[in-house]
Short mmCIF file of C-alpha atoms (C1' of nucleotides) in Angstrom, two decimals:
data_model
loop_
_atom_site.label_atom_id
_atom_site.label_comp_id
_atom_site.label_asym_id
_atom_site.label_seq_id
_atom_site.Cartn_x
_atom_site.Cartn_y
_atom_site.Cartn_z
CA UNK E 1 0.00 0.00 0.00
CA UNK E 2 1.19 3.48 -0.75
CA UNK E 3 0.68 5.56 2.34
CA UNK E 4 0.00 8.70 0.32
CA UNK E 5 -3.13 7.01 -1.03
CA UNK E 6 -4.24 5.19 2.09
CA UNK E 7 -6.82 5.80 4.75
CA UNK E 8 -4.43 5.45 7.65
CA UNK E 9 -5.22 8.59 9.65
CA UNK E 10 -2.55 8.68 12.34
CA UNK E 11 -2.97 11.08 15.20
CA UNK E 12 -0.33 12.98 17.05
CA UNK E 13 -2.56 13.52 20.04
CA UNK E 14 -4.75 11.02 21.80
CA UNK E 15 -8.52 11.56 21.56
CA UNK E 16 -9.95 12.30 25.00
CA UNK E 17 -12.20 9.26 25.15
CA UNK E 18 -9.41 6.69 25.04
CA UNK E 19 -8.09 5.59 28.38
CA UNK E 20 -6.22 2.33 28.05
CA UNK E 21 -3.10 1.99 25.97
CA UNK E 22 -4.46 -0.33 23.29
CA UNK E 23 -7.43 1.92 22.66
CA UNK E 24 -5.22 4.98 22.40
CA UNK E 25 -2.77 3.31 20.10
CA UNK E 26 -5.47 1.86 17.87
CA UNK E 27 -6.97 5.31 17.48
CA UNK E 28 -3.63 7.03 17.05
CA UNK E 29 -2.33 4.48 14.55
CA UNK E 30 -5.46 4.89 12.44
CA UNK E 31 -6.59 1.28 12.91
CA UNK E 32 -10.14 2.04 14.03
CA UNK E 33 -12.60 4.88 14.44
CA UNK E 34 -15.54 4.85 16.76
CA UNK E 35 -18.96 5.03 15.15
CA UNK E 36 -21.08 4.81 18.30
CA UNK E 37 -20.43 3.68 21.86
CA UNK E 38 -18.75 0.30 21.64
CA UNK E 39 -19.06 0.17 17.85
CA UNK E 40 -16.06 0.66 15.62
CA UNK E 41 -15.15 0.93 11.97
CA UNK E 42 -12.02 -1.02 11.10
CA UNK E 43 -9.88 1.10 8.79
CA UNK E 44 -7.56 -0.54 6.25
CA UNK E 45 -4.57 -1.16 8.54
CA UNK E 46 -6.75 -2.33 11.41
CA UNK E 47 -8.75 -4.57 9.14
CA UNK E 48 -5.56 -6.25 7.98
CA UNK E 49 -4.69 -7.16 11.55
CA UNK E 50 -8.18 -8.53 12.05
CA UNK E 51 -7.74 -10.65 8.97
CA UNK E 52 -4.35 -11.96 10.03
CA UNK E 53 -5.77 -13.03 13.37
CA UNK E 54 -8.85 -14.49 11.75
CA UNK E 55 -6.70 -16.55 9.45
CA UNK E 56 -4.64 -18.03 12.27
CA UNK E 57 -7.78 -18.90 14.19
CA UNK E 58 -9.23 -20.48 11.07
CA UNK E 59 -6.18 -22.59 10.35
CA UNK E 60 -6.05 -23.99 13.86
CA UNK E 61 -9.77 -24.75 13.87
CA UNK E 62 -9.48 -26.49 10.53
CA UNK E 63 -6.50 -28.44 11.87
CA UNK E 64 -8.66 -30.21 14.43
CA UNK E 65 -11.33 -30.98 11.88
CA UNK E 66 -13.77 -28.19 12.62
CA UNK E 67 -15.88 -27.13 9.65
CA UNK E 68 -16.12 -23.48 8.82
CA UNK E 69 -19.54 -22.10 8.01
CA UNK E 70 -21.30 -18.75 8.31
CA UNK E 71 -24.45 -18.16 10.27
CA UNK E 72 -26.46 -14.93 10.13
CA UNK E 73 -26.08 -12.06 12.57
CA UNK E 74 -29.84 -11.73 12.80
CA UNK E 75 -31.86 -14.45 14.46
CA UNK E 76 -35.58 -14.99 15.03
CA UNK E 77 -36.75 -14.63 18.63
CA UNK E 78 -38.65 -17.88 18.22
CA UNK E 79 -35.44 -19.93 18.35
CA UNK E 80 -34.47 -18.41 21.64
CA UNK E 81 -37.91 -18.93 23.11
CA UNK E 82 -37.43 -22.65 22.55
CA UNK E 83 -34.35 -22.80 24.72
CA UNK E 84 -35.85 -20.43 27.23
CA UNK E 85 -33.09 -17.91 26.83
CA UNK E 86 -35.12 -15.21 25.14
CA UNK E 87 -36.47 -14.09 28.45
CA UNK E 88 -33.36 -15.08 30.34
CA UNK E 89 -30.81 -13.15 28.38
CA UNK E 90 -31.87 -9.74 29.57
CA UNK E 91 -31.19 -6.30 28.19
CA UNK E 92 -27.83 -7.28 26.77
CA UNK E 93 -29.66 -8.77 23.83
CA UNK E 94 -30.49 -6.31 21.10
CA UNK E 95 -34.08 -6.97 20.05
CA UNK E 96 -36.13 -5.41 17.30
CA UNK E 97 -38.98 -6.06 14.90
CA UNK E 98 -39.12 -6.20 11.14
CA UNK E 99 -41.84 -4.63 8.97
CA UNK E 100 -44.11 -7.62 9.57
CA UNK E 101 -43.72 -7.06 13.26
CA UNK E 102 -41.77 -10.28 13.67
CA UNK E 103 -39.42 -10.32 16.61
CA UNK E 104 -35.76 -10.51 15.76
CA UNK E 105 -32.50 -10.13 17.59
CA UNK E 106 -28.90 -9.43 16.74
CA UNK E 107 -27.15 -12.61 17.81
CA UNK E 108 -24.89 -12.56 20.86
CA UNK E 109 -24.04 -16.25 20.31
CA UNK E 110 -25.35 -19.17 18.28
CA UNK E 111 -26.13 -22.26 20.37
CA UNK E 112 -29.80 -22.21 19.44
CA UNK E 113 -29.15 -21.76 15.78
CA UNK E 114 -26.58 -24.55 15.61
CA UNK E 115 -28.89 -26.87 17.49
CA UNK E 116 -31.68 -26.00 15.09
CA UNK E 117 -29.47 -26.59 12.06
CA UNK E 118 -28.40 -29.98 13.35
CA UNK E 119 -31.87 -31.13 14.32
CA UNK E 120 -33.10 -30.28 10.84
CA UNK E 121 -30.53 -32.45 9.13
CA UNK E 122 -28.82 -34.96 11.37
CA UNK E 123 -30.84 -38.06 12.15
CA UNK E 124 -28.37 -40.73 13.18
CA UNK E 125 -25.50 -41.19 15.59
CA UNK E 126 -23.56 -42.39 12.55
CA UNK E 127 -23.29 -38.79 11.33
CA UNK E 128 -21.57 -37.73 14.52
CA UNK E 129 -19.31 -36.40 15.94
CA UNK E 130 -19.03 -33.05 14.22
CA UNK E 131 -17.66 -29.63 15.01
CA UNK E 132 -18.74 -26.50 13.16
CA UNK E 133 -17.59 -22.96 13.63
CA UNK E 134 -17.95 -19.53 12.17
CA UNK E 135 -16.26 -16.20 12.55
CA UNK E 136 -18.99 -13.63 12.69
CA UNK E 137 -19.97 -10.31 14.22
CA UNK E 138 -21.88 -10.47 17.44
CA UNK E 139 -23.70 -7.85 19.41
CA UNK E 140 -24.12 -7.59 23.14
CA UNK E 141 -25.69 -4.41 24.33
CA UNK E 142 -23.29 -3.84 27.19
CA UNK E 143 -24.50 -1.27 29.65
CA UNK E 144 -21.10 0.24 29.68
CA UNK E 145 -18.87 -0.39 26.70
CA UNK E 146 -15.26 0.67 27.29
CA UNK E 147 -11.63 -0.01 26.57
CA UNK E 148 -12.12 0.34 22.81
CA UNK E 149 -12.42 -2.99 21.04
CA UNK E 150 -11.63 -4.85 24.24
CA UNK E 151 -15.12 -4.33 25.49
CA UNK E 152 -17.20 -3.22 22.57
CA UNK E 153 -20.84 -3.92 21.94
CA UNK E 154 -20.26 -5.18 18.45
CA UNK E 155 -17.38 -7.61 18.27
CA UNK E 156 -15.98 -10.29 15.99
CA UNK E 157 -15.96 -13.72 17.51
CA UNK E 158 -15.02 -17.22 16.50
CA UNK E 159 -17.55 -19.57 17.98
CA UNK E 160 -17.42 -23.30 17.50
CA UNK E 161 -19.92 -25.97 18.47
CA UNK E 162 -19.30 -29.65 18.97
CA UNK E 163 -21.94 -32.34 18.70
CA UNK E 164 -21.19 -35.79 20.07
CA UNK E 165 -22.99 -39.01 20.74
CA UNK E 166 -21.75 -39.32 24.30
CA UNK E 167 -19.85 -37.64 27.05
CA UNK E 168 -16.57 -39.34 26.18
CA UNK E 169 -16.77 -37.95 22.69
CA UNK E 170 -17.60 -34.50 23.99
CA UNK E 171 -14.63 -34.64 26.33
CA UNK E 172 -12.36 -35.58 23.48
CA UNK E 173 -13.54 -32.64 21.39
CA UNK E 174 -13.20 -30.36 24.37
CA UNK E 175 -9.58 -31.38 24.76
CA UNK E 176 -8.93 -30.99 21.04
CA UNK E 177 -10.28 -27.51 21.23
CA UNK E 178 -8.11 -26.64 24.19
CA UNK E 179 -5.07 -27.79 22.27
CA UNK E 180 -6.14 -25.77 19.23
CA UNK E 181 -6.57 -22.70 21.44
CA UNK E 182 -3.13 -22.97 22.97
CA UNK E 183 -1.61 -23.28 19.52
CA UNK E 184 -3.67 -20.39 18.20
CA UNK E 185 -2.55 -17.98 20.89
CA UNK E 186 1.03 -19.14 20.71
CA UNK E 187 1.10 -18.43 16.99
CA UNK E 188 0.08 -14.86 17.68
CA UNK E 189 3.00 -14.39 19.97
CA UNK E 190 0.90 -14.60 23.12
CA UNK E 191 1.32 -16.51 26.35
CA UNK E 192 -2.04 -17.98 27.22
CA UNK E 193 -3.06 -19.82 30.35
CA UNK E 194 -6.25 -21.85 30.65
CA UNK E 195 -8.06 -21.31 33.91
CA UNK E 196 -10.93 -23.26 35.32
CA UNK E 197 -14.16 -21.31 34.96
CA UNK E 198 -17.66 -21.68 36.29
CA UNK E 199 -19.32 -24.64 34.67
CA UNK E 200 -22.90 -23.64 35.33
CA UNK E 201 -25.51 -26.37 35.73
CA UNK E 202 -23.40 -29.12 34.17
CA UNK E 203 -20.64 -29.13 36.74
CA UNK E 204 -17.41 -30.99 36.34
CA UNK E 205 -14.16 -29.53 35.13
CA UNK E 206 -15.12 -28.76 31.56
CA UNK E 207 -15.12 -25.01 31.30
CA UNK E 208 -12.01 -22.93 30.89
CA UNK E 209 -11.20 -19.34 30.25
CA UNK E 210 -8.07 -18.47 28.34
CA UNK E 211 -6.17 -15.62 29.81
CA UNK E 212 -3.29 -14.01 28.01
CA UNK E 213 -0.63 -12.24 29.94
CA UNK E 214 -0.31 -8.50 29.45
CA UNK E 215 1.15 -5.96 31.86
CA UNK E 216 -1.94 -3.77 31.59
CA UNK E 217 -4.43 -6.63 31.77
CA UNK E 218 -7.79 -6.25 33.48
CA UNK E 219 -7.29 -8.83 36.20
CA UNK E 220 -4.54 -10.14 38.42
CA UNK E 221 -3.54 -13.72 37.67
CA UNK E 222 -1.60 -16.32 39.62
CA UNK E 223 -0.10 -19.40 38.04
CA UNK E 224 2.51 -22.09 38.29
CA UNK E 225 5.71 -21.71 36.25
CA UNK E 226 4.91 -25.11 34.77
CA UNK E 227 2.78 -23.36 32.15
CA UNK E 228 5.87 -21.75 30.73
CA UNK E 229 7.47 -25.12 30.11
CA UNK E 230 4.72 -26.96 28.30
CA UNK E 231 5.40 -27.72 24.66
CA UNK E 232 2.12 -28.20 22.84
CA UNK E 233 3.47 -28.17 19.33
CA UNK E 234 2.26 -30.80 16.84
CA UNK E 235 5.49 -32.63 17.54
CA UNK E 236 4.60 -32.99 21.21
CA UNK E 237 0.90 -33.77 20.91
CA UNK E 238 -1.08 -35.40 18.15
CA UNK E 239 -4.49 -33.74 18.07
CA UNK E 240 -6.08 -36.94 16.80
CA UNK E 241 -4.75 -39.24 19.46
CA UNK E 242 -7.02 -39.69 22.46
CA UNK E 243 -4.06 -40.67 24.61
CA UNK E 244 -2.09 -37.58 23.63
CA UNK E 245 -5.08 -35.36 24.24
CA UNK E 246 -5.60 -36.80 27.66
CA UNK E 247 -1.95 -36.27 28.52
CA UNK E 248 -2.13 -32.73 27.24
CA UNK E 249 -5.32 -31.95 29.12
CA UNK E 250 -3.82 -33.29 32.30
CA UNK E 251 -0.74 -31.10 31.88
CA UNK E 252 -2.89 -28.08 31.33
CA UNK E 253 -5.23 -28.61 34.22
CA UNK E 254 -3.05 -30.08 36.93
CA UNK E 255 -1.15 -26.89 37.71
CA UNK E 256 -2.36 -23.97 39.69
CA UNK E 257 -3.81 -21.04 37.74
CA UNK E 258 -6.41 -18.55 38.89
CA UNK E 259 -7.55 -14.98 38.50
CA UNK E 260 -7.73 -12.83 41.61
CA UNK E 261 -11.39 -13.49 42.29
CA UNK E 262 -10.80 -17.23 42.43
CA UNK E 263 -7.35 -17.11 43.91
CA UNK E 264 -6.81 -19.61 46.71
CA UNK E 265 -3.92 -18.53 48.96
CA UNK E 266 -3.78 -21.95 50.60
CA UNK E 267 -3.19 -23.71 47.29
CA UNK E 268 -0.82 -20.96 46.23
CA UNK E 269 1.36 -21.51 49.27
CA UNK E 270 1.88 -25.11 48.26
CA UNK E 271 3.76 -24.06 45.13
CA UNK E 272 7.50 -23.62 45.51
CA UNK E 273 8.12 -19.85 45.81
CA UNK E 274 10.44 -19.75 42.81
CA UNK E 275 7.72 -21.31 40.69
CA UNK E 276 5.00 -18.86 41.59
CA UNK E 277 4.15 -16.50 38.79
CA UNK E 278 1.98 -13.47 39.16
CA UNK E 279 0.90 -11.04 36.48
CA UNK E 280 -2.00 -9.43 34.80
CA UNK E 281 -4.21 -10.96 32.18
CA UNK E 282 -6.99 -10.49 29.66
CA UNK E 283 -9.59 -13.08 28.84
CA UNK E 284 -9.60 -13.86 25.14
CA UNK E 285 -11.32 -17.19 24.96
CA UNK E 286 -13.78 -19.43 26.74
CA UNK E 287 -14.71 -23.03 26.14
CA UNK E 288 -17.35 -25.13 27.76
CA UNK E 289 -19.22 -28.34 27.69
CA UNK E 290 -22.93 -28.08 28.32
CA UNK E 291 -24.15 -31.59 27.64
CA UNK E 292 -27.71 -31.86 26.44
CA UNK E 293 -28.86 -28.44 27.58
CA UNK E 294 -29.91 -27.30 24.10
CA UNK E 295 -30.43 -30.65 22.42
CA UNK E 296 -32.93 -31.53 25.15
CA UNK E 297 -34.73 -28.19 25.40
CA UNK E 298 -34.96 -27.80 21.65
CA UNK E 299 -35.83 -31.35 20.83
CA UNK E 300 -32.72 -32.33 18.93
CA UNK E 301 -32.30 -36.08 18.98
CA UNK E 302 -30.78 -38.71 16.75
CA UNK E 303 -31.19 -42.44 16.48
CA UNK E 304 -28.68 -44.47 18.46
CA UNK E 305 -27.21 -47.89 17.57
CA UNK E 306 -30.20 -49.50 19.22
CA UNK E 307 -32.58 -47.50 17.10
CA UNK E 308 -33.74 -45.42 20.03
CA UNK E 309 -33.48 -41.62 19.92
CA UNK E 310 -31.22 -39.70 22.32
CA UNK E 311 -30.05 -36.14 22.79
CA UNK E 312 -26.49 -35.49 21.60
CA UNK E 313 -23.88 -33.97 23.89
CA UNK E 314 -22.72 -30.51 22.96
CA UNK E 315 -20.14 -27.90 23.78
CA UNK E 316 -19.25 -24.43 22.56
CA UNK E 317 -15.97 -22.65 22.17
CA UNK E 318 -15.37 -18.93 21.72
CA UNK E 319 -12.46 -16.71 20.87
CA UNK E 320 -12.83 -12.94 20.95
CA UNK E 321 -11.20 -12.11 17.65
CA UNK E 322 -11.61 -8.35 17.67
CA UNK E 323 -10.77 -8.23 21.34
CA UNK E 324 -7.52 -10.03 20.54
CA UNK E 325 -6.34 -7.05 18.52
CA UNK E 326 -6.53 -4.91 21.63
CA UNK E 327 -5.13 -7.66 23.81
CA UNK E 328 -2.10 -8.15 21.60
CA UNK E 329 -1.35 -4.44 21.75
CA UNK E 330 -1.70 -4.47 25.53
CA UNK E 331 0.86 -7.26 25.57
CA UNK E 332 3.18 -5.71 23.02
CA UNK E 333 3.86 -2.00 22.83
CA UNK E 334 6.24 0.68 24.05
CA UNK E 335 6.31 4.46 24.43
CA UNK E 336 6.48 5.02 20.69
CA UNK E 337 3.62 2.75 19.72
CA UNK E 338 2.59 -0.74 18.78
CA UNK E 339 5.06 -3.60 18.36
CA UNK E 340 3.24 -6.20 16.28
CA UNK E 341 4.27 -9.81 16.65
CA UNK E 342 5.27 -10.80 13.10
CA UNK E 343 2.34 -13.16 12.44
CA UNK E 344 -0.35 -10.56 13.01
CA UNK E 345 1.29 -7.39 11.70
CA UNK E 346 -0.77 -5.53 9.11
CA UNK E 347 2.38 -5.09 7.05
CA UNK E 348 5.58 -7.02 7.35
CA UNK E 349 7.63 -3.94 6.60
CA UNK E 350 7.36 -0.23 6.02
CA UNK E 351 9.51 1.39 3.39
CA UNK E 352 10.41 4.89 4.53
CA UNK E 353 11.45 7.03 1.61
CA UNK E 354 13.07 9.89 3.47
CA UNK E 355 13.40 12.11 0.45
CA UNK E 356 10.59 11.75 -2.01
CA UNK E 357 11.64 13.32 -5.28
CA UNK E 358 15.27 12.34 -4.96
CA UNK E 359 15.99 9.98 -7.88
CA UNK E 360 18.19 7.65 -5.83
CA UNK E 361 15.71 7.39 -2.96
CA UNK E 362 12.71 7.04 -5.25
CA UNK E 363 14.43 4.40 -7.34
CA UNK E 364 15.48 2.28 -4.39
CA UNK E 365 12.12 2.61 -2.67
CA UNK E 366 10.15 1.64 -5.73
CA UNK E 367 12.38 -1.37 -6.25
CA UNK E 368 11.82 -2.52 -2.69
CA UNK E 369 8.10 -1.89 -2.93
CA UNK E 370 7.86 -3.90 -6.13
CA UNK E 371 9.65 -6.78 -4.44
CA UNK E 372 7.59 -6.73 -1.26
CA UNK E 373 4.22 -5.96 -2.80
CA UNK E 374 1.20 -6.20 -0.55
CA UNK E 375 3.21 -7.09 2.51
CA UNK E 376 4.73 -3.62 2.58
CA UNK E 377 3.47 -0.19 3.43
CA UNK E 378 5.37 2.28 1.30
CA UNK E 379 5.62 5.69 2.95
CA UNK E 380 5.82 7.78 -0.19
CA UNK E 381 4.37 10.88 1.43
CA UNK E 382 6.13 14.18 0.98
CA UNK E 383 6.81 14.45 4.68
CA UNK E 384 9.68 15.16 7.00
CA UNK E 385 11.79 12.16 8.00
CA UNK E 386 10.77 12.63 11.62
CA UNK E 387 7.09 12.27 10.75
CA UNK E 388 7.79 9.03 8.93
CA UNK E 389 9.86 7.57 11.73
CA UNK E 390 7.21 8.45 14.27
CA UNK E 391 4.38 6.99 12.22
CA UNK E 392 6.28 3.81 11.43
CA UNK E 393 7.03 3.25 15.11
CA UNK E 394 3.41 4.01 15.99
CA UNK E 395 2.08 1.57 13.39
CA UNK E 396 4.47 -1.03 14.73
CA UNK E 397 5.62 -2.75 11.55
CA UNK E 398 8.07 -5.53 12.48
CA UNK E 399 10.59 -4.10 10.02
CA UNK E 400 11.36 -0.65 8.69
CA UNK E 401 13.44 -0.19 5.59
CA UNK E 402 14.80 3.31 5.71
CA UNK E 403 15.79 4.75 2.37
CA UNK E 404 17.58 8.04 2.83
CA UNK E 405 19.81 10.19 0.65
CA UNK E 406 22.78 9.36 2.83
CA UNK E 407 22.85 5.69 2.01
CA UNK E 408 20.99 5.78 -1.28
CA UNK E 409 23.93 7.44 -2.98
CA UNK E 410 25.94 4.30 -2.38
CA UNK E 411 22.98 2.00 -2.94
CA UNK E 412 22.49 1.18 0.73
CA UNK E 413 19.39 1.17 2.88
CA UNK E 414 18.96 0.84 6.60
CA UNK E 415 16.96 -1.95 8.16
CA UNK E 416 15.38 -1.43 11.54
CA UNK E 417 13.78 -4.09 13.68
CA UNK E 418 10.89 -2.50 15.56
CA UNK E 419 10.94 -4.81 18.57
CA UNK E 420 14.62 -4.48 19.40
CA UNK E 421 15.43 -1.18 17.77
CA UNK E 422 18.45 -2.75 16.07
CA UNK E 423 19.53 -1.11 12.84
CA UNK E 424 21.94 -2.15 10.19
CA UNK E 425 22.98 -0.72 6.87
CA UNK E 426 22.95 -3.09 3.93
CA UNK E 427 22.04 -3.52 0.31
CA UNK E 428 18.36 -3.64 -0.69
CA UNK E 429 18.76 -7.30 -1.62
CA UNK E 430 20.27 -8.15 1.73
CA UNK E 431 17.48 -6.25 3.47
CA UNK E 432 14.84 -8.20 1.58
CA UNK E 433 16.58 -11.42 2.45
CA UNK E 434 16.67 -10.52 6.13
CA UNK E 435 12.99 -9.70 6.15
CA UNK E 436 12.38 -13.03 4.57
CA UNK E 437 10.42 -11.78 1.63
"C1'" C N 1 -28.55 0.43 35.99
"C1'" G N 2 -26.51 3.61 40.44
"C1'" G N 3 -22.79 7.65 41.04
"C1'" G N 4 -19.71 11.47 38.59
"C1'" G N 5 -18.09 14.37 34.33
"C1'" C N 6 -17.96 16.32 29.45
"C1'" G N 7 -20.04 18.09 24.41
"C1'" U N 8 -16.59 25.02 21.33
"C1'" G N 9 -12.97 24.04 13.34
"C1'" G N 10 -9.91 17.20 11.96
"C1'" C N 11 -7.31 16.39 17.23
"C1'" G N 12 -6.16 18.57 22.19
"C1'" C N 13 -8.09 22.63 24.88
"C1'" A N 14 -9.36 28.00 26.88
"C1'" G N 15 -13.63 31.13 27.20
"C1'" C N 16 -19.09 30.04 30.57
"C1'" C N 17 -19.19 31.56 37.38
"C1'" U N 18 -19.29 37.96 36.49
"C1'" G N 19 -24.48 37.65 29.22
"C1'" G N 20 -22.59 42.50 24.69
"C1'" U N 21 -15.60 43.88 19.85
"C1'" C N 22 -15.20 36.28 22.48
"C1'" A N 23 -15.50 33.06 18.66
"C1'" G N 24 -9.82 32.14 20.62
"C1'" C N 25 -5.02 29.11 21.43
"C1'" G N 26 -1.71 24.79 20.25
"C1'" C N 27 -1.38 20.80 16.82
"C1'" G N 28 -3.05 19.34 12.14
"C1'" C N 29 -4.63 21.18 7.02
"C1'" G N 30 -3.52 24.60 2.25
"C1'" U N 31 0.12 28.00 -0.37
"C1'" G N 32 5.08 30.07 -0.46
"C1'" U N 33 9.95 30.38 1.37
"C1'" U N 34 13.08 27.54 4.51
"C1'" U N 35 14.75 22.88 6.40
"C1'" U N 36 16.30 17.82 4.80
"C1'" G N 37 17.91 11.07 9.16
"C1'" G N 38 13.50 11.45 14.71
"C1'" G N 39 6.84 15.19 14.44
"C1'" U N 40 11.88 22.16 11.10
"C1'" A N 41 11.22 27.64 11.08
"C1'" C N 42 8.71 31.95 9.24
"C1'" A N 43 4.72 34.24 6.53
"C1'" C N 44 0.02 34.18 4.55
"C1'" G N 45 -4.56 31.39 4.39
"C1'" A N 46 -8.90 27.93 4.65
"C1'" G N 47 -11.95 25.87 8.26
"C1'" G N 48 -16.67 26.35 13.61
"C1'" C N 49 -25.13 27.89 12.88
"C1'" C N 50 -20.07 26.93 20.26
"C1'" G N 51 -24.40 18.88 20.47
"C1'" C N 52 -29.96 19.68 19.41
"C1'" C N 53 -34.74 22.01 20.68
"C1'" G N 54 -37.17 25.54 23.43
"C1'" G N 55 -37.19 29.61 27.06
"C1'" U N 56 -35.34 34.28 29.61
"C1'" U N 57 -33.25 38.94 27.57
"C1'" C N 58 -32.65 44.71 23.62
"C1'" G N 59 -28.73 40.90 23.14
"C1'" A N 60 -27.02 33.90 24.74
"C1'" A N 61 -21.10 29.69 23.58
"C1'" U N 62 -22.15 32.09 28.39
"C1'" C N 63 -28.39 32.01 32.30
"C1'" C N 64 -32.90 28.33 32.67
"C1'" G N 65 -35.60 23.75 30.98
"C1'" G N 66 -35.89 19.42 28.03
"C1'" C N 67 -33.59 16.01 24.77
"C1'" C N 68 -29.42 13.53 22.39
"C1'" G N 69 -24.43 11.87 22.45
"C1'" C N 70 -19.79 10.52 24.70
"C1'" C N 71 -16.40 9.41 28.84
"C1'" C N 72 -15.01 7.82 33.93
"C1'" C N 73 -16.02 4.82 38.80
"C1'" G N 74 -19.15 0.78 40.40
"C1'" A N 75 -22.35 -3.58 39.36
"C1'" C N 76 -21.96 -6.87 34.60
"C1'" C N 77 -19.23 -9.25 30.59
"C1'" A N 78 -15.83 -12.61 24.65
#
RNA sequence: CGGGGCGUGGCGCAGCCUGGUCAGCGCGCGUGUUUUGGGUACACGAGGCCGCCGGUUCGAAUCCGGCCGCCCCGACCA
């Protein structure tokens, strides 16, 4: 993208409404603009980040055999009356009527719809198990939206739903999903810790929240250093092996981890002092098993091996995709701006042409831009070098290729790594090689 | 939803208490000169029915009422 022709409205000053660092930086870097309380427009650079994250989530869901689909944002009230949640959900649900006076709602989640879809089409246990998921906008009419995209009313979420013939199958899918989640967050450069969460009416130990560590996180978290040592790469655990999944699940759930509200000092004291870890965290995912709650209330049953109908066991699994953008920034930034982990950066590199109009600078910059293509943001604006440096740091591109008259004369450019601040002068070819283009 | 605060050019703010030559400052934006590796300097310039509606008054950004929007603390949450 050529910056001179891009809608990337960076701000020198922070708008008054933004309090937390990710919100300020997202506004300042021109990633988002607020449209209404808790509702944001994703501008080109911000949208790219959203897409990078979405893609990682998608790949890891696909890897455990989940099927991607797309359900509507609007749902009929009727579906929710069946499960009894229409009344139960409260004012957080945005309700409205169409021209025929039919009651509709903007979906905050999709359990009812998935259950309905399955009951329409799946008749036998032989068609199970299955997992479906979609990445779709949700709306929860929060009384008090805040923290930018971290707590918006409209948000992008990945929600998956598993359907199994029995509890054992459901447990297996639950564990698969936990593994997929750990891999997903790791790929984004985040340290995530699963923590036991309230399981509601089902009970048991099958509900976990995924907290990522960030110095400015919303809640205090306590955990065992063991979490830092677990290798959950494909080499360590096979997501299709029940034995591996059980071993993995055990590793993940046998160590102490809790947020401040559930913190148990007695348990905490049992951990060796040098293994106690304390920090702040942000919830970015939640998975849970809810058995036959919806299949039973909504009349979804399939024929079993004995020919008799039964209600399948289900679970649902969410990841706050848009919230992750804010969470990643909370976990990775400095005074100057965002520091994107490579896998989620909107652009792999920025090309800073320090002297637009200078034949040597223009020539080198264009050459680099042609080589990098869509993965680069070419700052071809007729601006002062200082402005370009500041904006590049603010935008947080992993790499900056600085093309200035000083080096251009001898065919050299400077390569800066955003995270470390390291710079080195080299040829354009060498710079491209280092970036890995 | 309870408590608090704020709406004045794109952004950050002053002015309001003590109505009238108060529509102003910084940044940004445009033009020119200047500068040329970390938000350059100077000059000139464009840009605002002071959130909306109504009231008081000779006169309202300023006082009064209503409404709308936004933010913060709390309760609540991916």
